[in-house]
């Protein structure tokens, strides 16, 4: 009996709660699914599915059986990857999760160098918010995910890559920006409370900038007027330069974004910690030679070019 079918069929049955819906999702007939479960129960010698429950649930034996089968499947996948590594060397495909911002301002430095060194490795880029990318890694849909520490999903493991400084960002023409006295400092201090009721461009929930904004509001007792929410820190700084409102940004983005109008960056009070950029992955997942090589190149580029950002 196919072990792969055991995990797929039992998981679908419990997820959808009945044989009819599960068989539709699995694209097999309902009698075939029912017979499969009956044969499996006969082989085990006890019921695995509680048919009196609505929706259907696994029995205690069924839960143990499915949990063990998933672990066997995971170990089998690790075995196959290890053997493939031995046979092929640094080849294969890496599913890499990255935000649009990180793709634009980090992977453009990393991937050309990686491709030059490892031309036989294919990169499949998966984009989303920081939370979504971590979720992809946690569920095994991404091998690696670029994220920020602390992670939204602490079950993941990570390796640090580089740090980047964070600032408040306003259009150079903004009255608040113009009111900050020149002190000779590159990034003069701007108390967050001065932005109370001031137009603000907020990065959507699921990214660390959103969490930082909420923290600043709690710490300062001030709350800017959110006039626009965006998934993209890149879009946010361009909108800030156009005078739409203040926003949060990084030194990397402030220096590399070619905005039509100049922006000014300010150190914030309360002070903002540096962001620790990391590569996250499942603790139990096997990282093949290709993934290990990509992480090494990321660390090289992060340390050489972006470490002081």
Tab-separated table of C-alpha atoms in Angstrom:
chain	number	residue	atom	x	y	z
A	1	UNK	CA	0.000	0.000	0.000
A	2	UNK	CA	1.459	3.380	-0.994
A	3	UNK	CA	2.696	5.302	2.034
A	4	UNK	CA	2.216	8.527	0.104
A	5	UNK	CA	-1.455	7.629	-0.364
A	6	UNK	CA	-1.847	6.919	3.349
A	7	UNK	CA	-0.795	10.447	4.325
A	8	UNK	CA	-2.682	12.162	1.508
A	9	UNK	CA	-5.897	10.197	1.905
A	10	UNK	CA	-6.155	10.299	5.693
A	11	UNK	CA	-5.192	13.991	5.808
A	12	UNK	CA	-7.831	14.879	3.214
A	13	UNK	CA	-10.470	12.825	5.004
A	14	UNK	CA	-9.898	14.612	8.311
A	15	UNK	CA	-9.533	18.052	6.732
A	16	UNK	CA	-12.845	17.818	4.859
A	17	UNK	CA	-14.752	15.779	7.428
A	18	UNK	CA	-16.443	13.223	5.160
A	19	UNK	CA	-15.700	10.722	2.419
A	20	UNK	CA	-17.634	12.609	-0.255
A	21	UNK	CA	-15.705	15.898	-0.087
A	22	UNK	CA	-12.375	14.185	0.494
A	23	UNK	CA	-12.793	11.956	-2.562
A	24	UNK	CA	-13.622	14.995	-4.722
A	25	UNK	CA	-10.474	16.802	-3.603
A	26	UNK	CA	-8.378	13.664	-4.126
A	27	UNK	CA	-10.022	13.123	-7.529
A	28	UNK	CA	-10.939	9.506	-6.797
A	29	UNK	CA	-14.335	7.884	-6.341
A	30	UNK	CA	-15.939	7.773	-2.912
A	31	UNK	CA	-16.096	3.929	-2.916
A	32	UNK	CA	-12.374	3.785	-3.758
A	33	UNK	CA	-11.495	6.024	-0.805
A	34	UNK	CA	-13.759	4.051	1.536
A	35	UNK	CA	-12.249	0.740	0.397
A	36	UNK	CA	-8.724	2.139	0.809
A	37	UNK	CA	-9.413	3.075	4.445
A	38	UNK	CA	-11.078	-0.284	5.125
A	39	UNK	CA	-8.076	-2.184	3.723
A	40	UNK	CA	-5.737	-0.044	5.801
A	41	UNK	CA	-7.752	-0.713	8.967
A	42	UNK	CA	-7.761	-4.448	8.220
A	43	UNK	CA	-3.996	-4.331	7.797
A	44	UNK	CA	-3.520	-2.463	11.093
A	45	UNK	CA	-6.119	-4.528	12.936
A	46	UNK	CA	-8.191	-1.710	14.432
A	47	UNK	CA	-10.338	1.273	13.363
A	48	UNK	CA	-8.428	4.376	12.302
A	49	UNK	CA	-11.468	6.574	11.545
A	50	UNK	CA	-14.339	7.319	13.928
A	51	UNK	CA	-17.321	7.054	11.578
A	52	UNK	CA	-19.809	8.051	14.296
A	53	UNK	CA	-18.270	11.511	14.545
A	54	UNK	CA	-19.540	14.430	12.453
A	55	UNK	CA	-17.292	15.646	10.997
A	56	UNK	CA	-15.233	12.472	10.781
A	57	UNK	CA	-12.250	12.248	13.097
A	58	UNK	CA	-9.347	9.889	13.505
A	59	UNK	CA	-9.364	7.482	16.405
A	60	UNK	CA	-6.435	7.653	18.814
A	61	UNK	CA	-4.842	4.807	16.848
A	62	UNK	CA	-5.491	6.725	13.631
A	63	UNK	CA	-3.794	9.849	14.991
A	64	UNK	CA	-0.739	7.823	16.017
A	65	UNK	CA	-0.663	6.072	12.646
A	66	UNK	CA	-0.906	9.284	10.601
A	67	UNK	CA	1.648	11.122	12.737
A	68	UNK	CA	4.138	8.274	12.323
A	69	UNK	CA	3.503	8.010	8.575
A	70	UNK	CA	4.216	11.746	8.199
A	71	UNK	CA	7.496	11.327	10.050
A	72	UNK	CA	8.424	8.344	7.870
A	73	UNK	CA	7.618	10.400	4.778
A	74	UNK	CA	9.809	13.253	6.032
A	75	UNK	CA	12.726	10.905	6.720
A	76	UNK	CA	12.296	9.303	3.304
A	77	UNK	CA	12.480	12.745	1.687
A	78	UNK	CA	15.667	13.554	3.617
A	79	UNK	CA	17.190	10.222	2.559
A	80	UNK	CA	16.377	10.849	-1.097
A	81	UNK	CA	17.856	14.362	-0.977
A	82	UNK	CA	21.027	13.150	0.706
A	83	UNK	CA	21.541	10.441	-1.907
A	84	UNK	CA	20.829	12.912	-4.704
A	85	UNK	CA	23.414	15.288	-3.219
A	86	UNK	CA	26.042	12.558	-3.206
A	87	UNK	CA	25.269	11.638	-6.801
A	88	UNK	CA	24.885	15.099	-8.316
A	89	UNK	CA	27.006	17.515	-6.312
A	90	UNK	CA	25.676	21.080	-6.199
A	91	UNK	CA	22.643	20.785	-8.449
A	92	UNK	CA	18.889	20.928	-8.130
A	93	UNK	CA	16.248	23.514	-7.285
A	94	UNK	CA	15.812	25.848	-4.318
A	95	UNK	CA	12.447	27.358	-3.409
A	96	UNK	CA	13.348	30.725	-1.905
A	97	UNK	CA	10.857	33.038	-0.193
A	98	UNK	CA	11.610	36.772	-0.321
A	99	UNK	CA	9.716	40.036	-0.120
A	100	UNK	CA	9.691	42.393	-3.089
A	101	UNK	CA	11.941	44.743	-1.127
A	102	UNK	CA	14.461	42.021	-0.325
A	103	UNK	CA	14.385	40.776	-3.925
A	104	UNK	CA	15.133	44.276	-5.215
A	105	UNK	CA	17.821	45.362	-2.767
A	106	UNK	CA	19.493	42.116	-1.706
A	107	UNK	CA	18.889	39.279	-4.143
A	108	UNK	CA	19.998	41.467	-7.054
A	109	UNK	CA	23.426	41.313	-5.386
A	110	UNK	CA	23.218	37.647	-4.394
A	111	UNK	CA	21.735	35.765	-7.341
A	112	UNK	CA	24.139	36.859	-10.120
A	113	UNK	CA	27.089	35.768	-7.964
A	114	UNK	CA	25.358	32.505	-7.049
A	115	UNK	CA	24.493	31.764	-10.692
A	116	UNK	CA	28.102	32.380	-11.694
A	117	UNK	CA	29.363	29.860	-9.155
A	118	UNK	CA	26.543	27.307	-9.347
A	119	UNK	CA	25.020	27.384	-12.846
A	120	UNK	CA	23.259	24.029	-12.397
A	121	UNK	CA	21.022	25.227	-9.551
A	122	UNK	CA	17.559	26.592	-10.352
A	123	UNK	CA	16.045	29.216	-8.034
A	124	UNK	CA	12.258	29.362	-7.707
A	125	UNK	CA	11.403	32.722	-6.133
A	126	UNK	CA	8.276	32.914	-3.954
A	127	UNK	CA	7.156	36.406	-2.895
A	128	UNK	CA	4.920	37.552	-0.051
A	129	UNK	CA	4.861	39.332	3.292
A	130	UNK	CA	7.309	38.363	6.011
A	131	UNK	CA	4.591	36.374	7.801
A	132	UNK	CA	3.565	34.609	4.588
A	133	UNK	CA	7.172	33.732	3.718
A	134	UNK	CA	7.792	32.218	7.135
A	135	UNK	CA	4.581	30.227	6.754
A	136	UNK	CA	5.831	28.855	3.420
A	137	UNK	CA	9.026	27.681	5.111
A	138	UNK	CA	7.125	26.224	8.064
A	139	UNK	CA	4.831	24.173	5.819
A	140	UNK	CA	7.675	22.983	3.581
A	141	UNK	CA	6.529	24.971	0.533
A	142	UNK	CA	9.756	26.996	0.634
A	143	UNK	CA	13.205	25.608	1.399
A	144	UNK	CA	14.483	28.963	2.649
A	145	UNK	CA	12.799	32.257	3.513
A	146	UNK	CA	14.368	35.671	3.986
A	147	UNK	CA	12.881	37.181	7.122
A	148	UNK	CA	13.616	39.337	10.158
A	149	UNK	CA	14.419	38.437	13.745
A	150	UNK	CA	12.510	37.953	15.934
A	151	UNK	CA	10.508	35.614	13.738
A	152	UNK	CA	6.726	35.559	13.585
A	153	UNK	CA	7.007	31.747	13.760
A	154	UNK	CA	9.565	30.859	16.466
A	155	UNK	CA	9.299	27.166	15.533
A	156	UNK	CA	11.591	27.948	12.599
A	157	UNK	CA	15.359	28.021	12.854
A	158	UNK	CA	17.381	30.812	11.273
A	159	UNK	CA	20.869	32.033	10.485
A	160	UNK	CA	21.705	35.775	10.644
A	161	UNK	CA	22.770	37.477	7.412
A	162	UNK	CA	23.187	41.203	8.127
A	163	UNK	CA	21.631	44.116	9.992
A	164	UNK	CA	20.065	47.304	8.665
A	165	UNK	CA	19.239	50.597	10.361
A	166	UNK	CA	15.686	51.937	10.541
A	167	UNK	CA	14.451	55.514	10.334
A	168	UNK	CA	11.453	57.767	10.108
A	169	UNK	CA	11.196	59.128	6.586
A	170	UNK	CA	9.457	62.303	5.391
A	171	UNK	CA	9.454	64.386	2.253
A	172	UNK	CA	12.090	67.113	2.368
A	173	UNK	CA	9.227	69.576	1.817
A	174	UNK	CA	7.171	68.306	4.766
A	175	UNK	CA	6.672	71.082	7.364
A	176	UNK	CA	7.722	68.777	10.207
A	177	UNK	CA	10.910	67.801	8.366
A	178	UNK	CA	11.698	71.460	7.725
A	179	UNK	CA	11.130	72.339	11.382
A	180	UNK	CA	13.848	69.982	12.657
A	181	UNK	CA	16.921	72.150	13.329
A	182	UNK	CA	20.180	71.397	11.529
A	183	UNK	CA	22.606	69.899	14.031
A	184	UNK	CA	25.303	68.642	11.705
A	185	UNK	CA	24.160	65.069	12.293
A	186	UNK	CA	23.358	62.956	9.253
A	187	UNK	CA	20.166	61.724	10.909
A	188	UNK	CA	18.849	64.249	13.453
A	189	UNK	CA	16.395	63.031	16.054
A	190	UNK	CA	12.643	63.355	15.518
A	191	UNK	CA	10.350	62.435	18.436
A	192	UNK	CA	7.588	60.141	17.201
A	193	UNK	CA	5.038	62.110	19.228
A	194	UNK	CA	5.469	64.998	16.797
A	195	UNK	CA	3.770	62.833	14.173
A	196	UNK	CA	0.556	62.597	16.198
A	197	UNK	CA	-2.337	63.056	13.718
A	198	UNK	CA	0.219	63.591	10.929
A	199	UNK	CA	-0.443	61.686	7.662
A	200	UNK	CA	1.336	58.322	7.722
A	201	UNK	CA	1.922	55.548	5.175
A	202	UNK	CA	1.669	52.243	7.029
A	203	UNK	CA	3.041	48.896	5.901
A	204	UNK	CA	0.330	46.253	6.183
A	205	UNK	CA	0.073	43.716	8.983
A	206	UNK	CA	2.293	40.703	8.439
A	207	UNK	CA	5.479	42.748	8.063
A	208	UNK	CA	7.776	43.932	10.824
A	209	UNK	CA	7.354	47.622	9.955
A	210	UNK	CA	3.698	47.274	10.979
A	211	UNK	CA	4.691	45.840	14.362
A	212	UNK	CA	7.235	48.640	14.869
A	213	UNK	CA	4.599	51.284	14.094
A	214	UNK	CA	2.242	49.830	16.697
A	215	UNK	CA	5.091	49.665	19.228
A	216	UNK	CA	5.970	53.324	18.612
A	217	UNK	CA	2.341	54.317	19.127
A	218	UNK	CA	2.205	52.472	22.447
A	219	UNK	CA	5.540	53.804	23.681
A	220	UNK	CA	4.961	57.438	22.707
A	221	UNK	CA	1.230	57.700	23.310
A	222	UNK	CA	0.929	59.334	19.887
A	223	UNK	CA	-0.859	57.946	16.853
A	224	UNK	CA	-0.324	59.343	13.349
A	225	UNK	CA	-3.240	59.469	10.927
A	226	UNK	CA	-2.908	56.464	8.619
A	227	UNK	CA	-3.856	57.723	5.156
A	228	UNK	CA	-2.640	54.727	3.149
A	229	UNK	CA	-1.576	51.119	3.724
A	230	UNK	CA	0.854	49.344	1.422
A	231	UNK	CA	2.446	45.914	1.153
A	232	UNK	CA	5.626	47.490	-0.203
A	233	UNK	CA	8.244	49.529	1.705
A	234	UNK	CA	9.530	50.552	-1.736
A	235	UNK	CA	6.171	52.067	-2.668
A	236	UNK	CA	5.950	53.690	0.777
A	237	UNK	CA	9.164	55.685	0.401
A	238	UNK	CA	8.173	56.885	-3.071
A	239	UNK	CA	4.814	57.996	-1.702
A	240	UNK	CA	6.543	59.721	1.210
A	241	UNK	CA	8.782	61.599	-1.223
A	242	UNK	CA	5.644	62.813	-3.012
A	243	UNK	CA	4.336	64.285	0.237
A	244	UNK	CA	1.596	61.730	0.948
A	245	UNK	CA	2.826	61.212	4.505
A	246	UNK	CA	5.612	60.009	6.766
A	247	UNK	CA	6.687	56.367	6.818
A	248	UNK	CA	9.243	53.943	8.228
A	249	UNK	CA	12.183	52.916	6.091
A	250	UNK	CA	15.689	51.473	6.143
A	251	UNK	CA	18.976	53.134	5.307
A	252	UNK	CA	19.412	50.689	2.427
A	253	UNK	CA	16.164	51.779	0.831
A	254	UNK	CA	16.646	55.488	1.546
A	255	UNK	CA	20.025	55.478	-0.198
A	256	UNK	CA	19.101	53.285	-3.159
A	257	UNK	CA	15.579	54.397	-4.026
A	258	UNK	CA	15.668	57.018	-6.779
A	259	UNK	CA	12.706	59.106	-5.683
A	260	UNK	CA	11.545	62.032	-7.811
A	261	UNK	CA	11.646	64.339	-4.784
A	262	UNK	CA	14.238	64.201	-1.970
A	263	UNK	CA	13.409	62.612	1.371
A	264	UNK	CA	14.875	63.140	4.824
A	265	UNK	CA	15.545	60.358	7.292
A	266	UNK	CA	15.434	60.907	11.037
A	267	UNK	CA	16.530	58.917	14.030
A	268	UNK	CA	13.425	58.178	16.034
A	269	UNK	CA	12.712	58.758	19.693
A	270	UNK	CA	12.031	56.238	21.155
A	271	UNK	CA	15.033	54.699	19.413
A	272	UNK	CA	14.492	52.020	16.791
A	273	UNK	CA	16.651	48.882	16.982
A	274	UNK	CA	18.558	47.689	13.944
A	275	UNK	CA	16.708	45.064	11.922
A	276	UNK	CA	18.383	41.664	11.850
A	277	UNK	CA	17.902	40.099	8.425
A	278	UNK	CA	17.941	36.292	8.595
A	279	UNK	CA	17.368	33.237	6.446
A	280	UNK	CA	14.765	30.948	8.040
A	281	UNK	CA	14.076	27.248	7.520
A	282	UNK	CA	12.327	24.297	9.143
A	283	UNK	CA	14.310	22.912	12.054
A	284	UNK	CA	13.924	19.300	10.916
A	285	UNK	CA	14.342	19.914	7.180
A	286	UNK	CA	17.391	18.672	5.309
A	287	UNK	CA	19.261	21.475	3.546
A	288	UNK	CA	20.949	20.106	0.472
A	289	UNK	CA	24.296	21.298	-0.865
A	290	UNK	CA	22.618	23.827	-3.138
A	291	UNK	CA	20.721	25.439	-0.241
A	292	UNK	CA	23.856	25.471	1.904
A	293	UNK	CA	25.768	27.141	-0.927
A	294	UNK	CA	23.073	29.804	-1.354
A	295	UNK	CA	23.131	30.635	2.363
A	296	UNK	CA	26.926	30.967	2.194
A	297	UNK	CA	26.685	33.426	-0.711
A	298	UNK	CA	23.976	35.398	1.129
A	299	UNK	CA	26.253	35.723	4.153
A	300	UNK	CA	29.155	36.778	1.960
A	301	UNK	CA	27.167	39.497	0.209
A	302	UNK	CA	25.458	40.610	3.411
A	303	UNK	CA	28.727	40.975	5.266
A	304	UNK	CA	30.617	42.639	2.437
A	305	UNK	CA	28.110	45.069	1.000
A	306	UNK	CA	25.187	45.534	3.378
A	307	UNK	CA	26.549	44.944	6.841
A	308	UNK	CA	26.577	48.636	7.734
A	309	UNK	CA	23.180	49.484	6.239
